[in-house]
Coordinates of C-alpha atoms in Angstrom, one line a residue:
X5 CA 15.4 -64.7 -26.2
X6 CA 16.4 -64.4 -22.5
X7 CA 14.2 -65.3 -19.5
X8 CA 13.2 -61.7 -18.7
X9 CA 11.9 -61.1 -22.0
X10 CA 9.9 -64.3 -21.9
X11 CA 8.3 -63.4 -18.7
X12 CA 7.2 -59.9 -20.1
X13 CA 5.5 -61.6 -23.0
X14 CA 3.8 -63.9 -20.6
X15 CA 2.4 -61.0 -18.5
X16 CA 1.0 -59.3 -21.5
X17 CA -0.5 -62.4 -22.9
X18 CA -2.2 -63.3 -19.4
X19 CA -3.5 -59.7 -19.3
X20 CA -5.4 -60.2 -22.6
X21 CA -7.1 -63.3 -21.5
X22 CA -8.5 -61.8 -18.3
X23 CA -12.3 -61.4 -18.1
X24 CA -13.7 -58.2 -19.8
X25 CA -15.9 -55.7 -17.9
X26 CA -18.7 -54.5 -19.9
X27 CA -18.7 -50.7 -20.6
X28 CA -21.1 -48.2 -21.9
X29 CA -21.7 -47.8 -25.6
X30 CA -19.3 -45.0 -26.7
X31 CA -18.3 -43.0 -29.7
X32 CA -14.6 -43.4 -30.6
X33 CA -13.2 -40.5 -32.4
X34 CA -10.5 -38.9 -30.5
X35 CA -6.8 -38.1 -30.3
X36 CA -4.3 -39.6 -27.8
X37 CA -0.7 -39.7 -26.7
X38 CA 1.2 -42.6 -25.2
X39 CA 4.7 -42.7 -23.7
X40 CA 6.3 -46.0 -22.9
X41 CA 9.5 -47.6 -21.6
X42 CA 10.8 -50.2 -23.8
X43 CA 12.8 -53.5 -23.3
X44 CA 15.1 -54.4 -26.3
X45 CA 16.0 -58.0 -27.5
X46 CA 18.2 -57.1 -30.2
X47 CA 19.5 -59.2 -33.2
X48 CA 22.6 -61.1 -32.2
X49 CA 24.7 -59.6 -35.2
X50 CA 24.2 -56.1 -33.8
X51 CA 26.5 -56.9 -30.8
X52 CA 24.5 -55.3 -28.1
X53 CA 23.1 -56.4 -24.6
X54 CA 19.4 -56.9 -24.1
X55 CA 17.6 -54.9 -21.5
X56 CA 15.3 -51.9 -20.6
X57 CA 17.3 -49.3 -22.6
X58 CA 15.0 -46.7 -24.1
X59 CA 11.5 -45.2 -24.5
X60 CA 8.9 -44.7 -27.3
X61 CA 6.3 -42.0 -27.7
X62 CA 3.0 -42.5 -29.8
X63 CA 0.5 -39.9 -31.0
X64 CA -2.6 -41.3 -32.6
X65 CA -6.3 -41.3 -33.2
X66 CA -9.1 -43.7 -32.4
X67 CA -11.2 -44.2 -35.6
X68 CA -14.5 -45.9 -35.1
X69 CA -15.1 -49.0 -33.0
X70 CA -12.0 -51.1 -34.0
X71 CA -9.2 -49.1 -35.5
X72 CA -6.5 -46.7 -34.1
X73 CA -3.8 -45.1 -36.3
X74 CA -0.7 -43.7 -34.7
X75 CA 2.8 -42.3 -35.5
X76 CA 5.6 -43.4 -33.1
X77 CA 9.1 -42.3 -32.4
X78 CA 11.5 -44.5 -30.2
X79 CA 14.9 -44.1 -28.9
X80 CA 17.3 -46.8 -27.4
X81 CA 20.8 -46.7 -26.4
X82 CA 22.2 -50.2 -25.7
X83 CA 25.7 -51.3 -24.4
X84 CA 27.7 -53.3 -26.7
X85 CA 30.0 -56.2 -25.9
X86 CA 33.0 -57.8 -27.1
X87 CA 33.1 -60.8 -29.4
X88 CA 36.5 -62.4 -30.2
X89 CA 36.4 -65.0 -33.1
X90 CA 37.7 -65.3 -36.6
X91 CA 34.4 -64.0 -38.2
X92 CA 34.0 -60.9 -36.0
X93 CA 37.0 -60.0 -33.8
X94 CA 35.8 -56.4 -32.8
X95 CA 33.5 -54.8 -30.2
X96 CA 31.0 -51.9 -30.0
X97 CA 30.8 -49.9 -26.7
X98 CA 27.4 -48.7 -27.4
X99 CA 24.6 -48.3 -30.0
X100 CA 21.8 -45.8 -30.4
X101 CA 18.8 -46.6 -32.4
X102 CA 16.1 -44.0 -33.6
X103 CA 12.9 -45.8 -34.5
X104 CA 10.1 -43.8 -36.6
X105 CA 7.1 -45.6 -37.9
X106 CA 3.4 -45.3 -38.7
X107 CA 1.2 -48.1 -37.3
X108 CA -2.4 -49.4 -37.4
X109 CA -4.0 -50.9 -34.3
X110 CA -7.0 -53.4 -34.7
X111 CA -8.8 -53.7 -31.3
X112 CA -10.8 -56.6 -30.2
X113 CA -13.2 -54.8 -27.8
X114 CA -12.5 -51.2 -27.3
X115 CA -15.3 -50.8 -24.7
X116 CA -14.0 -53.6 -22.4
X117 CA -12.0 -52.8 -19.4
X118 CA -9.2 -55.1 -20.9
X119 CA -8.8 -54.5 -24.5
X120 CA -6.5 -56.6 -26.6
X121 CA -5.2 -55.5 -30.0
X122 CA -2.9 -56.5 -32.7
X123 CA -0.7 -53.9 -34.7
X124 CA 1.4 -53.6 -37.6
X125 CA 3.2 -50.8 -39.5
X126 CA 6.1 -49.5 -41.8
X127 CA 9.0 -47.3 -40.6
X128 CA 12.6 -46.2 -40.7
X129 CA 15.4 -47.0 -38.4
X130 CA 18.8 -45.2 -38.0
X131 CA 21.7 -46.8 -36.0
X132 CA 24.5 -45.0 -34.7
X133 CA 27.7 -46.8 -33.3
X134 CA 30.1 -45.1 -30.9
X135 CA 32.6 -47.7 -32.2
X136 CA 34.5 -46.0 -35.1
X137 CA 31.7 -43.5 -35.4
X138 CA 29.6 -45.7 -37.8
X139 CA 26.0 -45.3 -38.6
X140 CA 23.5 -46.6 -41.1
X141 CA 19.7 -46.3 -42.0
X142 CA 17.2 -48.9 -43.0
X143 CA 13.5 -49.2 -43.8
X144 CA 11.6 -51.4 -41.3
X145 CA 8.4 -53.3 -40.7
X146 CA 6.8 -54.3 -37.4
X147 CA 4.0 -56.5 -36.3
X148 CA 2.8 -57.3 -32.7
X149 CA 0.1 -57.5 -30.1
X150 CA -0.8 -55.9 -26.9
X151 CA -3.4 -55.0 -24.4
X152 CA -4.9 -51.8 -22.9
X153 CA -6.4 -51.7 -19.3
X154 CA -9.0 -48.9 -19.0
X155 CA -9.4 -48.3 -15.2
X156 CA -13.0 -47.6 -14.0
X157 CA -11.9 -44.2 -12.4
X158 CA -10.9 -42.5 -15.7
X159 CA -12.3 -42.5 -19.3
X160 CA -9.2 -40.7 -20.6
X161 CA -6.4 -42.8 -19.2
X162 CA -5.4 -46.4 -20.2
X163 CA -2.3 -48.5 -19.2
X164 CA -0.8 -50.2 -22.1
X165 CA 1.6 -53.1 -22.7
X166 CA 2.7 -54.5 -26.0
X167 CA 5.3 -56.8 -27.6
X168 CA 6.4 -56.4 -31.4
X169 CA 8.7 -58.0 -33.9
X170 CA 10.7 -55.5 -35.9
X171 CA 12.5 -56.3 -39.2
X172 CA 15.0 -53.9 -40.6
X173 CA 15.8 -54.5 -44.3
X174 CA 19.1 -54.4 -45.9
X175 CA 20.6 -56.2 -48.9
X176 CA 23.1 -58.3 -47.2
X177 CA 21.5 -59.0 -43.8
X178 CA 18.1 -58.2 -42.2
X179 CA 18.1 -57.2 -38.5
X180 CA 15.4 -58.9 -36.4
X181 CA 14.6 -57.2 -33.1
X182 CA 12.0 -58.0 -30.4
X183 CA 10.6 -54.9 -28.6
X184 CA 8.4 -54.8 -25.4
X185 CA 6.7 -51.5 -24.3
X186 CA 4.8 -50.7 -21.1
X187 CA 3.4 -47.3 -20.5
X188 CA 0.3 -45.1 -20.3
X189 CA -2.1 -43.5 -22.7
X190 CA -3.8 -40.3 -22.3
X191 CA -6.8 -39.3 -24.5
X192 CA -7.5 -35.5 -25.1
X193 CA -11.4 -36.0 -25.0
X194 CA -13.6 -38.1 -22.9
X195 CA -15.3 -40.9 -24.4
X196 CA -18.8 -39.8 -25.6
X197 CA -21.8 -42.0 -25.0
X198 CA -23.5 -42.8 -28.4
X199 CA -27.1 -42.2 -26.9
X200 CA -26.2 -38.9 -25.3
X201 CA -28.9 -36.4 -26.1
X202 CA -28.0 -33.7 -28.6
X203 CA -28.5 -30.0 -27.7
X204 CA -31.4 -28.8 -29.7
X205 CA -30.0 -25.2 -29.7

């Protein structure tokens, strides 16, 4: 894990420890979308360079006070490198990864200005290699943590950062990747206060 990746993890962890600001008591039942740019720290056996090399797009729904469920699509294109030794004397000039998953998010305090959460889910990965036109597909699982910052000037927008560990299954070798995402979340509806008077009509 290189220095840049460790710094990103430290920033996300620090944000989750900042003091929370009390908010109104809201109903949480709304749809949202969340685009992010992602940093990939790929498994060493995949022969790719680490770095900001892709994006992910999530669409989900807040359910109750603590839980969100979302579907996520991610795409990355990473430069490869040459490794010359007896075990693996070959190179890959680039590698594309398509990542589809369904994830659950468990929030610590959705009504706070800073809202830490943990996440986990299952998915499917497809790798395409420019070298020799190779490709493969694998089931995957992911687990991670993140934090959302809800600015005071909007109850629809949140800024989001997360780090997750992703495991791609295969009978001979499992790929272990680390992915960091930084982006924005936009909710389709405003948060509704629980004590909002109902229209008698």
